[in-house]
């Protein structure tokens, strides 16, 4: 147990030092980005993926994606998604996949009509390949991840290891944000999303990954703190990451994290016996106390502006006309495009081009649901229904998956405010499809037929 505690603490220290090293020598971010898939491939090759090592590698890459983008380490915007797809396919080669995962192959087929519509458009000013990659890399990444994880047996403890591997780079991100902007009070002047507190990168994506980190270290705190020292350490990490998430002034990731935590507490309470339910009063009290403390400190550091942000007010306290930062207009235009093109849609990635004509600005969709409607039409609706319903059906016979509701909610809420810009919603959605067992199962096949 002591060795496990030391190794966990050591890994956290290493990842904090990575943030410091990249902050001092930014070119190291490129080397870091290059080393991860190389080392990952070596690990999978040596182990033959006997213990689902690809899930650990992919989890780490998902956790580090925003940090790499923030520090210029990504070789392109789809670098991590392409690597995620590669490792998942590699995992299938070594460990096969469930035949019943054909539903996600069908999802990929549903994307084809939208691709064909875009391909035949006589718009020679559009780089069709770039448009398709930008808009479809997320859905394709989700489908490939889902095919690999579909009903794949895994221990709950092993699932937590996957989360920890995803959480370690989030610690790196949070430490880097502190180094980039140690004094929040000095840079917060309004209630809009703040790039200074987000490492100079998109607050929406930073908030999303930090929100995921909030959930990860909350689970570490209440379920996997084996000693008082580790409990204190996890508590500090949770508070630190939560504070940095709040002060990005991007609400999506924080609200998603809160809903994920509520979902976990609900399932834990629901499936606990009478003795376990009695202990939950302490957990609820501790959670509420920490939340109040984080919010109060954030409010003091932002001179009360964070309160106005979540009340949808500007710096003077006036209520803003829109509640979603201008996204309502984009969603409205996408719904109109769907009504005008209900069968095939306007074509994958073409909504952005059409909005440039209609609205005078080329703005990408932040909502994957409305994007699927407008760009894929009826086929998009079928695809969305498949994604929404399949995990719920699987969960009926997978009640030991205590994180199911949290993972499902993360995917659903994230694609509504951040689309699928990063690989996080795709991978976390896929984790909801795992067949999780709390007790040690019989070590047989990794997947069902």
Tab-separated table of C-alpha atoms in Angstrom:
chain	number	residue	atom	x	y	z
A	1	UNK	CA	0.000	0.000	0.000
A	2	UNK	CA	2.873	2.363	0.857
A	3	UNK	CA	4.516	1.653	-2.495
A	4	UNK	CA	1.250	2.410	-4.302
A	5	UNK	CA	0.925	5.672	-2.370
A	6	UNK	CA	4.497	6.630	-3.171
A	7	UNK	CA	4.127	5.808	-6.868
A	8	UNK	CA	0.889	7.818	-7.079
A	9	UNK	CA	2.501	10.819	-5.379
A	10	UNK	CA	5.613	10.429	-7.528
A	11	UNK	CA	3.561	10.462	-10.737
A	12	UNK	CA	1.765	13.616	-9.621
A	13	UNK	CA	5.085	15.334	-8.871
A	14	UNK	CA	6.495	14.299	-12.248
A	15	UNK	CA	3.492	15.773	-14.044
A	16	UNK	CA	3.748	19.010	-12.113
A	17	UNK	CA	7.417	19.200	-13.149
A	18	UNK	CA	6.452	18.596	-16.782
A	19	UNK	CA	4.349	21.762	-16.610
A	20	UNK	CA	7.303	23.685	-15.212
A	21	UNK	CA	9.701	22.310	-17.835
A	22	UNK	CA	7.397	23.194	-20.743
A	23	UNK	CA	6.722	26.636	-19.281
A	24	UNK	CA	10.467	27.342	-19.146
A	25	UNK	CA	11.346	25.583	-22.416
A	26	UNK	CA	8.237	25.581	-24.675
A	27	UNK	CA	9.864	23.444	-27.399
A	28	UNK	CA	9.714	20.500	-24.981
A	29	UNK	CA	5.974	20.320	-25.645
A	30	UNK	CA	6.654	18.994	-29.163
A	31	UNK	CA	9.008	16.356	-27.794
A	32	UNK	CA	6.431	15.414	-25.159
A	33	UNK	CA	3.764	15.053	-27.832
A	34	UNK	CA	6.030	12.852	-29.925
A	35	UNK	CA	7.143	10.614	-27.058
A	36	UNK	CA	3.633	9.704	-25.864
A	37	UNK	CA	2.523	7.692	-28.944
A	38	UNK	CA	6.017	6.184	-29.383
A	39	UNK	CA	6.178	4.929	-25.800
A	40	UNK	CA	2.513	3.944	-26.004
A	41	UNK	CA	3.073	1.852	-29.112
A	42	UNK	CA	6.030	0.117	-27.492
A	43	UNK	CA	3.964	-0.754	-24.412
A	44	UNK	CA	1.088	-2.159	-26.458
A	45	UNK	CA	3.465	-4.075	-28.736
A	46	UNK	CA	5.304	-5.690	-25.823
A	47	UNK	CA	2.179	-6.547	-23.802
A	48	UNK	CA	0.062	-7.536	-26.834
A	49	UNK	CA	-2.714	-5.576	-25.142
A	50	UNK	CA	-3.368	-8.440	-22.706
A	51	UNK	CA	-4.741	-6.079	-20.052
A	52	UNK	CA	-6.306	-3.444	-22.316
A	53	UNK	CA	-3.194	-1.281	-22.257
A	54	UNK	CA	-4.567	0.711	-25.188
A	55	UNK	CA	-7.205	2.151	-22.862
A	56	UNK	CA	-4.474	3.450	-20.565
A	57	UNK	CA	-2.509	4.969	-23.451
A	58	UNK	CA	-5.596	6.553	-24.999
A	59	UNK	CA	-6.757	7.869	-21.613
A	60	UNK	CA	-3.421	9.602	-21.162
A	61	UNK	CA	-3.564	11.125	-24.638
A	62	UNK	CA	-7.105	12.371	-24.031
A	63	UNK	CA	-6.016	13.987	-20.771
A	64	UNK	CA	-2.979	15.670	-22.326
A	65	UNK	CA	-4.640	16.968	-25.514
A	66	UNK	CA	-5.604	20.419	-24.237
A	67	UNK	CA	-2.190	20.908	-22.633
A	68	UNK	CA	-0.469	20.095	-25.918
A	69	UNK	CA	-2.714	22.478	-27.825
A	70	UNK	CA	-2.205	25.183	-25.237
A	71	UNK	CA	1.582	24.921	-25.404
A	72	UNK	CA	1.954	24.369	-29.150
A	73	UNK	CA	2.841	20.694	-28.819
A	74	UNK	CA	0.142	19.381	-31.146
A	75	UNK	CA	1.388	18.811	-34.676
A	76	UNK	CA	-2.139	19.590	-35.891
A	77	UNK	CA	-5.620	19.905	-34.386
A	78	UNK	CA	-6.469	16.262	-35.053
A	79	UNK	CA	-3.179	14.843	-33.760
A	80	UNK	CA	-4.641	13.253	-30.624
A	81	UNK	CA	-7.850	12.029	-32.299
A	82	UNK	CA	-5.839	10.309	-35.033
A	83	UNK	CA	-3.649	8.656	-32.409
A	84	UNK	CA	-6.698	7.587	-30.406
A	85	UNK	CA	-8.186	5.949	-33.508
A	86	UNK	CA	-4.857	4.271	-34.279
A	87	UNK	CA	-4.448	2.793	-30.791
A	88	UNK	CA	-8.062	1.609	-30.667
A	89	UNK	CA	-7.632	-0.178	-34.000
A	90	UNK	CA	-4.367	-1.625	-32.720
A	91	UNK	CA	-6.219	-2.861	-29.646
A	92	UNK	CA	-8.808	-4.550	-31.845
A	93	UNK	CA	-6.057	-6.352	-33.769
A	94	UNK	CA	-4.639	-7.783	-30.551
A	95	UNK	CA	-7.862	-8.265	-28.559
A	96	UNK	CA	-10.682	-8.458	-31.100
A	97	UNK	CA	-14.018	-6.700	-30.526
A	98	UNK	CA	-17.636	-7.588	-29.885
A	99	UNK	CA	-19.721	-8.608	-32.913
A	100	UNK	CA	-22.633	-6.762	-31.325
A	101	UNK	CA	-20.767	-3.482	-31.736
A	102	UNK	CA	-22.045	-3.449	-35.323
A	103	UNK	CA	-24.406	-0.655	-34.230
A	104	UNK	CA	-21.431	1.713	-34.251
A	105	UNK	CA	-20.311	0.490	-37.666
A	106	UNK	CA	-23.832	1.394	-38.743
A	107	UNK	CA	-23.331	4.850	-37.190
A	108	UNK	CA	-20.287	5.325	-39.431
A	109	UNK	CA	-22.369	4.308	-42.455
A	110	UNK	CA	-24.945	6.973	-41.536
A	111	UNK	CA	-22.234	9.622	-41.954
A	112	UNK	CA	-21.596	8.698	-45.595
A	113	UNK	CA	-24.551	10.567	-47.192
A	114	UNK	CA	-23.384	13.834	-45.594
A	115	UNK	CA	-19.877	13.207	-46.920
A	116	UNK	CA	-21.207	12.593	-50.427
A	117	UNK	CA	-23.282	15.796	-50.356
A	118	UNK	CA	-20.178	17.808	-49.443
A	119	UNK	CA	-18.051	16.037	-52.043
A	120	UNK	CA	-20.329	16.889	-54.969
A	121	UNK	CA	-20.765	20.568	-54.102
A	122	UNK	CA	-19.320	22.820	-56.830
A	123	UNK	CA	-17.496	25.052	-54.321
A	124	UNK	CA	-13.909	25.020	-55.512
A	125	UNK	CA	-12.835	27.513	-52.832
A	126	UNK	CA	-13.463	24.906	-50.137
A	127	UNK	CA	-10.787	22.424	-49.087
A	128	UNK	CA	-13.164	19.463	-48.858
A	129	UNK	CA	-10.659	17.141	-47.209
A	130	UNK	CA	-9.910	19.676	-44.468
A	131	UNK	CA	-13.597	20.395	-43.906
A	132	UNK	CA	-14.484	16.712	-43.617
A	133	UNK	CA	-11.593	15.930	-41.273
A	134	UNK	CA	-12.426	18.856	-38.983
A	135	UNK	CA	-16.099	17.963	-38.687
A	136	UNK	CA	-15.990	14.166	-38.794
A	137	UNK	CA	-12.854	13.318	-36.826
A	138	UNK	CA	-14.854	13.544	-33.593
A	139	UNK	CA	-17.754	11.250	-34.618
A	140	UNK	CA	-15.355	8.760	-36.248
A	141	UNK	CA	-13.161	8.768	-33.133
A	142	UNK	CA	-16.249	8.091	-31.002
A	143	UNK	CA	-17.380	5.199	-33.183
A	144	UNK	CA	-13.975	3.488	-33.220
A	145	UNK	CA	-13.589	3.901	-29.437
A	146	UNK	CA	-17.118	2.552	-28.916
A	147	UNK	CA	-16.460	-0.503	-31.088
A	148	UNK	CA	-13.432	-1.378	-28.972
A	149	UNK	CA	-15.074	-0.843	-25.559
A	150	UNK	CA	-18.498	-2.296	-26.390
A	151	UNK	CA	-19.284	-4.799	-23.564
A	152	UNK	CA	-15.570	-5.311	-22.923
A	153	UNK	CA	-15.082	-6.748	-19.440
A	154	UNK	CA	-13.023	-4.718	-17.006
A	155	UNK	CA	-12.560	-4.456	-13.245
A	156	UNK	CA	-13.776	-1.315	-11.517
A	157	UNK	CA	-10.289	-0.852	-10.059
A	158	UNK	CA	-8.800	-1.039	-13.562
A	159	UNK	CA	-11.312	1.520	-14.772
A	160	UNK	CA	-10.110	3.824	-12.002
A	161	UNK	CA	-6.535	3.359	-13.220
A	162	UNK	CA	-7.716	4.554	-16.621
A	163	UNK	CA	-9.197	7.648	-15.010
A	164	UNK	CA	-6.004	8.320	-13.062
A	165	UNK	CA	-3.954	8.118	-16.273
A	166	UNK	CA	-6.354	10.641	-17.789
A	167	UNK	CA	-6.128	12.841	-14.702
A	168	UNK	CA	-2.336	13.089	-14.473
A	169	UNK	CA	-1.985	15.403	-17.518
A	170	UNK	CA	-4.879	17.464	-16.141
A	171	UNK	CA	-2.650	18.178	-13.141
A	172	UNK	CA	0.021	19.286	-15.619
A	173	UNK	CA	-2.510	21.587	-17.269
A	174	UNK	CA	-3.620	23.123	-13.975
A	175	UNK	CA	-0.030	23.733	-12.826
A	176	UNK	CA	0.807	25.306	-16.189
A	177	UNK	CA	-2.197	27.623	-15.856
A	178	UNK	CA	-0.912	28.737	-12.467
A	179	UNK	CA	2.564	29.428	-13.876
A	180	UNK	CA	1.063	31.274	-16.852
A	181	UNK	CA	-1.228	33.356	-14.670
A	182	UNK	CA	-0.500	33.158	-10.915
A	183	UNK	CA	-2.651	36.194	-10.067
A	184	UNK	CA	-6.233	35.824	-11.281
A	185	UNK	CA	-7.286	39.112	-9.689
A	186	UNK	CA	-5.009	41.128	-11.990
A	187	UNK	CA	-6.410	39.842	-15.299
A	188	UNK	CA	-10.138	39.490	-14.648
A	189	UNK	CA	-11.943	42.649	-15.740
A	190	UNK	CA	-15.214	41.361	-17.175
A	191	UNK	CA	-17.565	38.386	-17.195
A	192	UNK	CA	-16.626	36.946	-20.585
A	193	UNK	CA	-14.591	33.753	-20.950
A	194	UNK	CA	-11.027	34.624	-19.988
A	195	UNK	CA	-8.063	33.621	-22.156
A	196	UNK	CA	-5.513	34.873	-19.611
A	197	UNK	CA	-6.711	32.443	-16.952
A	198	UNK	CA	-6.913	29.713	-19.602
A	199	UNK	CA	-3.247	29.734	-20.590
A	200	UNK	CA	-3.913	31.838	-23.684
A	201	UNK	CA	-5.985	29.011	-25.141
A	202	UNK	CA	-9.735	28.497	-25.657
A	203	UNK	CA	-11.450	28.745	-22.242
A	204	UNK	CA	-14.208	26.383	-23.358
A	205	UNK	CA	-11.827	23.491	-23.997
A	206	UNK	CA	-9.708	24.274	-20.931
A	207	UNK	CA	-12.820	24.340	-18.769
A	208	UNK	CA	-13.946	21.017	-20.259
A	209	UNK	CA	-10.753	19.121	-19.435
A	210	UNK	CA	-10.433	20.721	-16.007
A	211	UNK	CA	-14.051	19.774	-15.310
A	212	UNK	CA	-13.200	16.189	-16.195
A	213	UNK	CA	-10.250	16.474	-13.816
A	214	UNK	CA	-12.596	17.667	-11.079
A	215	UNK	CA	-14.616	14.474	-11.403
A	216	UNK	CA	-11.525	12.248	-11.560
A	217	UNK	CA	-9.988	13.607	-8.372
A	218	UNK	CA	-13.349	13.674	-6.627
A	219	UNK	CA	-13.585	9.921	-7.232
A	220	UNK	CA	-10.021	9.533	-5.994
A	221	UNK	CA	-10.901	11.472	-2.856
A	222	UNK	CA	-14.053	9.629	-1.803
A	223	UNK	CA	-13.384	6.131	-3.172
A	224	UNK	CA	-9.631	5.556	-3.452
A	225	UNK	CA	-7.946	7.522	-0.670
A	226	UNK	CA	-6.334	4.674	1.277
A	227	UNK	CA	-4.583	6.884	3.821
A	228	UNK	CA	-5.010	10.310	5.403
A	229	UNK	CA	-2.027	11.649	3.447
A	230	UNK	CA	-3.496	10.541	0.123
A	231	UNK	CA	-6.873	11.930	1.171
A	232	UNK	CA	-5.328	15.331	1.864
A	233	UNK	CA	-3.392	15.188	-1.410
A	234	UNK	CA	-6.498	14.334	-3.442
A	235	UNK	CA	-8.465	17.022	-1.623
A	236	UNK	CA	-5.857	19.663	-2.473
A	237	UNK	CA	-5.785	18.579	-6.119
A	238	UNK	CA	-9.578	18.684	-6.327
A	239	UNK	CA	-9.716	22.180	-4.847
A	240	UNK	CA	-6.861	23.489	-7.017
A	241	UNK	CA	-8.236	22.086	-10.287
A	242	UNK	CA	-11.778	23.210	-9.450
A	243	UNK	CA	-10.619	26.752	-8.737
A	244	UNK	CA	-8.690	26.982	-12.002
A	245	UNK	CA	-11.725	25.619	-13.855
A	246	UNK	CA	-14.056	28.196	-12.315
A	247	UNK	CA	-11.821	31.178	-13.093
A	248	UNK	CA	-11.664	30.347	-16.810
A	249	UNK	CA	-15.131	31.962	-16.763
A	250	UNK	CA	-16.274	29.222	-19.142
A	251	UNK	CA	-19.286	27.649	-17.470
A	252	UNK	CA	-19.734	24.497	-19.538
A	253	UNK	CA	-16.953	22.381	-18.083
A	254	UNK	CA	-17.690	23.350	-14.483
A	255	UNK	CA	-21.427	22.719	-14.731
A	256	UNK	CA	-20.744	19.386	-16.446
A	257	UNK	CA	-18.372	18.368	-13.635
A	258	UNK	CA	-20.965	19.239	-10.995
A	259	UNK	CA	-23.620	17.165	-12.767
A	260	UNK	CA	-21.147	14.257	-13.114
A	261	UNK	CA	-20.414	14.340	-9.383
A	262	UNK	CA	-24.117	14.499	-8.535
A	263	UNK	CA	-24.725	11.530	-10.842
A	264	UNK	CA	-22.008	9.500	-9.128
A	265	UNK	CA	-23.275	10.336	-5.637
A	266	UNK	CA	-26.796	9.378	-6.693
A	267	UNK	CA	-25.739	5.935	-7.924
A	268	UNK	CA	-23.489	5.331	-4.931
A	269	UNK	CA	-26.297	6.243	-2.538
A	270	UNK	CA	-28.903	4.271	-4.461
A	271	UNK	CA	-26.896	1.045	-4.468
A	272	UNK	CA	-25.556	1.351	-0.916
A	273	UNK	CA	-26.957	-0.647	1.986
A	274	UNK	CA	-28.424	1.017	5.076
A	275	UNK	CA	-25.013	1.296	6.756
A	276	UNK	CA	-23.459	2.791	3.625
A	277	UNK	CA	-26.244	5.317	3.224
A	278	UNK	CA	-25.648	6.458	6.790
A	279	UNK	CA	-22.039	7.327	5.938
A	280	UNK	CA	-23.112	9.429	2.987
A	281	UNK	CA	-24.187	12.298	5.213
A	282	UNK	CA	-20.480	12.938	5.848
A	283	UNK	CA	-19.683	12.739	2.118
A	284	UNK	CA	-22.480	15.175	1.263
A	285	UNK	CA	-21.341	17.536	4.021
A	286	UNK	CA	-17.712	17.408	2.888
A	287	UNK	CA	-18.666	17.933	-0.762
A	288	UNK	CA	-20.908	20.895	0.058
A	289	UNK	CA	-18.279	22.468	2.309
A	290	UNK	CA	-15.577	22.180	-0.366
A	291	UNK	CA	-17.876	23.585	-3.043
A	292	UNK	CA	-18.742	26.606	-0.893
A	293	UNK	CA	-15.084	27.197	-0.094
A	294	UNK	CA	-13.989	27.026	-3.746
A	295	UNK	CA	-16.775	29.341	-4.860
A	296	UNK	CA	-16.182	31.873	-2.074
A	297	UNK	CA	-12.457	32.046	-2.812
A	298	UNK	CA	-13.128	32.347	-6.562
A	299	UNK	CA	-15.587	35.154	-5.911
A	300	UNK	CA	-13.048	37.030	-3.776
A	301	UNK	CA	-10.278	36.597	-6.363
A	302	UNK	CA	-12.517	37.867	-9.185
A	303	UNK	CA	-14.078	40.695	-7.175
A	304	UNK	CA	-17.488	39.077	-7.468
A	305	UNK	CA	-17.406	38.924	-11.264
A	306	UNK	CA	-17.685	35.132	-11.281
A	307	UNK	CA	-21.047	35.452	-9.522
A	308	UNK	CA	-22.249	37.756	-12.284
A	309	UNK	CA	-20.927	35.390	-14.943
A	310	UNK	CA	-23.055	32.522	-13.671
A	311	UNK	CA	-26.004	34.874	-13.223
A	312	UNK	CA	-25.599	35.787	-16.923
A	313	UNK	CA	-24.748	39.396	-16.170
A	314	UNK	CA	-22.092	41.743	-17.507
A	315	UNK	CA	-19.529	43.498	-15.307
A	316	UNK	CA	-22.088	46.216	-14.430
A	317	UNK	CA	-24.661	43.680	-13.337
A	318	UNK	CA	-26.915	44.012	-16.377
A	319	UNK	CA	-28.549	40.793	-17.550
A	320	UNK	CA	-27.253	39.727	-20.965
A	321	UNK	CA	-29.723	39.155	-23.797
A	322	UNK	CA	-28.311	35.737	-24.667
A	323	UNK	CA	-27.485	33.036	-22.147
A	324	UNK	CA	-25.096	30.943	-24.234
A	325	UNK	CA	-22.534	33.470	-25.436
A	326	UNK	CA	-24.070	33.956	-28.882
A	327	UNK	CA	-24.550	30.252	-29.530
A	328	UNK	CA	-28.330	30.624	-29.723
A	329	UNK	CA	-28.059	32.397	-33.070
A	330	UNK	CA	-25.837	29.641	-34.458
A	331	UNK	CA	-28.165	26.884	-33.230
A	332	UNK	CA	-31.153	28.727	-34.681
A	333	UNK	CA	-29.442	28.939	-38.075
A	334	UNK	CA	-28.596	25.234	-37.928
A	335	UNK	CA	-32.168	24.279	-37.135
A	336	UNK	CA	-33.373	26.349	-40.088
A	337	UNK	CA	-30.848	24.578	-42.327
A	338	UNK	CA	-32.272	21.270	-41.148
A	339	UNK	CA	-35.839	22.359	-41.931
A	340	UNK	CA	-34.732	23.401	-45.422
A	341	UNK	CA	-32.737	20.184	-45.985
A	342	UNK	CA	-34.417	17.531	-43.794
A	343	UNK	CA	-33.300	14.388	-45.629
A	344	UNK	CA	-29.617	14.702	-46.517
A	345	UNK	CA	-28.734	17.942	-44.738
A	346	UNK	CA	-26.444	20.572	-46.238
A	347	UNK	CA	-23.394	18.318	-46.200
A	348	UNK	CA	-20.749	17.522	-43.585
A	349	UNK	CA	-18.898	20.695	-42.615
A	350	UNK	CA	-20.906	22.993	-44.891
A	351	UNK	CA	-22.922	24.652	-42.113
A	352	UNK	CA	-19.944	26.865	-41.290
A	353	UNK	CA	-19.649	28.038	-44.909
A	354	UNK	CA	-23.372	28.759	-45.194
A	355	UNK	CA	-23.342	30.764	-41.944
A	356	UNK	CA	-20.621	32.963	-43.388
A	357	UNK	CA	-23.071	33.964	-46.120
A	358	UNK	CA	-26.154	34.238	-43.897
A	359	UNK	CA	-24.633	35.739	-40.737
A	360	UNK	CA	-21.603	37.439	-42.248
A	361	UNK	CA	-19.204	35.494	-40.033
A	362	UNK	CA	-17.626	32.059	-40.426
A	363	UNK	CA	-18.332	30.505	-37.035
A	364	UNK	CA	-18.036	26.802	-36.289
A	365	UNK	CA	-20.787	25.008	-34.423
A	366	UNK	CA	-20.373	24.474	-30.673
A	367	UNK	CA	-23.301	22.068	-30.555
A	368	UNK	CA	-22.808	18.622	-32.081
A	369	UNK	CA	-26.501	17.758	-31.918
A	370	UNK	CA	-27.590	20.725	-34.016
A	371	UNK	CA	-24.605	20.237	-36.333
A	372	UNK	CA	-25.666	16.636	-36.995
A	373	UNK	CA	-29.186	17.823	-37.752
A	374	UNK	CA	-28.218	20.578	-40.157
A	375	UNK	CA	-25.373	18.783	-41.944
A	376	UNK	CA	-26.653	15.181	-41.990
A	377	UNK	CA	-30.434	15.624	-41.919
A	378	UNK	CA	-32.517	12.526	-41.247
A	379	UNK	CA	-29.393	10.354	-41.197
A	380	UNK	CA	-28.046	12.609	-38.440
A	381	UNK	CA	-31.187	12.046	-36.386
A	382	UNK	CA	-30.834	8.277	-36.708
A	383	UNK	CA	-27.166	8.546	-35.717
A	384	UNK	CA	-27.940	10.637	-32.651
A	385	UNK	CA	-30.702	8.276	-31.533
A	386	UNK	CA	-28.306	5.362	-31.844
A	387	UNK	CA	-25.717	7.162	-29.707
A	388	UNK	CA	-28.286	8.180	-27.112
A	389	UNK	CA	-30.112	4.879	-26.710
A	390	UNK	CA	-27.389	2.204	-27.012
A	391	UNK	CA	-25.541	3.010	-23.734
A	392	UNK	CA	-28.826	3.083	-21.824
A	393	UNK	CA	-29.743	-0.379	-23.100
A	394	UNK	CA	-26.319	-1.747	-22.149
A	395	UNK	CA	-26.570	-0.275	-18.664
A	396	UNK	CA	-29.677	-2.331	-17.925
A	397	UNK	CA	-27.396	-5.367	-17.588
A	398	UNK	CA	-24.366	-3.464	-16.334
A	399	UNK	CA	-25.433	-2.044	-12.974
A	400	UNK	CA	-21.955	-2.368	-11.458
A	401	UNK	CA	-20.759	0.412	-13.729
A	402	UNK	CA	-20.915	3.127	-11.057
A	403	UNK	CA	-19.501	5.767	-13.404
A	404	UNK	CA	-21.960	5.110	-16.206
A	405	UNK	CA	-24.278	8.028	-15.497
A	406	UNK	CA	-21.353	10.430	-15.048
A	407	UNK	CA	-19.684	9.366	-18.294
A	408	UNK	CA	-22.936	9.533	-20.222
A	409	UNK	CA	-23.711	13.004	-18.863
A	410	UNK	CA	-20.188	14.243	-19.653
A	411	UNK	CA	-20.554	13.249	-23.295
A	412	UNK	CA	-24.072	14.644	-23.645
A	413	UNK	CA	-23.375	17.994	-21.988
A	414	UNK	CA	-19.954	18.476	-23.552
A	415	UNK	CA	-21.149	18.004	-27.138
A	416	UNK	CA	-23.782	20.644	-26.402
A	417	UNK	CA	-21.315	23.392	-25.480
A	418	UNK	CA	-17.986	22.312	-27.004
A	419	UNK	CA	-19.049	19.998	-29.846
A	420	UNK	CA	-16.337	17.375	-30.413
A	421	UNK	CA	-13.305	19.635	-30.759
A	422	UNK	CA	-11.294	17.313	-28.522
A	423	UNK	CA	-11.182	13.534	-28.130
A	424	UNK	CA	-12.478	13.669	-24.546
A	425	UNK	CA	-16.243	13.311	-25.200
A	426	UNK	CA	-15.640	10.476	-27.686
A	427	UNK	CA	-13.460	8.469	-25.319
A	428	UNK	CA	-15.511	9.088	-22.181
A	429	UNK	CA	-18.655	8.061	-24.072
A	430	UNK	CA	-16.906	4.817	-25.003
A	431	UNK	CA	-15.997	4.184	-21.350
A	432	UNK	CA	-19.728	4.139	-20.579
A	433	UNK	CA	-20.032	1.018	-22.765
A	434	UNK	CA	-17.577	-1.078	-20.748
A	435	UNK	CA	-18.878	-4.096	-18.850
A	436	UNK	CA	-17.615	-3.198	-15.389
A	437	UNK	CA	-17.328	-5.644	-12.520
A	438	UNK	CA	-16.518	-4.547	-8.992
A	439	UNK	CA	-15.474	-8.041	-7.934
A	440	UNK	CA	-12.758	-10.050	-9.623
A	441	UNK	CA	-14.282	-11.707	-12.703
A	442	UNK	CA	-13.108	-14.911	-14.281
A	443	UNK	CA	-10.174	-14.029	-16.486
A	444	UNK	CA	-11.402	-15.203	-19.842
A	445	UNK	CA	-11.957	-13.371	-23.052
A	446	UNK	CA	-11.608	-9.603	-23.157
A	447	UNK	CA	-14.749	-9.263	-25.219
A	448	UNK	CA	-18.056	-10.996	-25.723
A	449	UNK	CA	-19.382	-12.385	-28.981
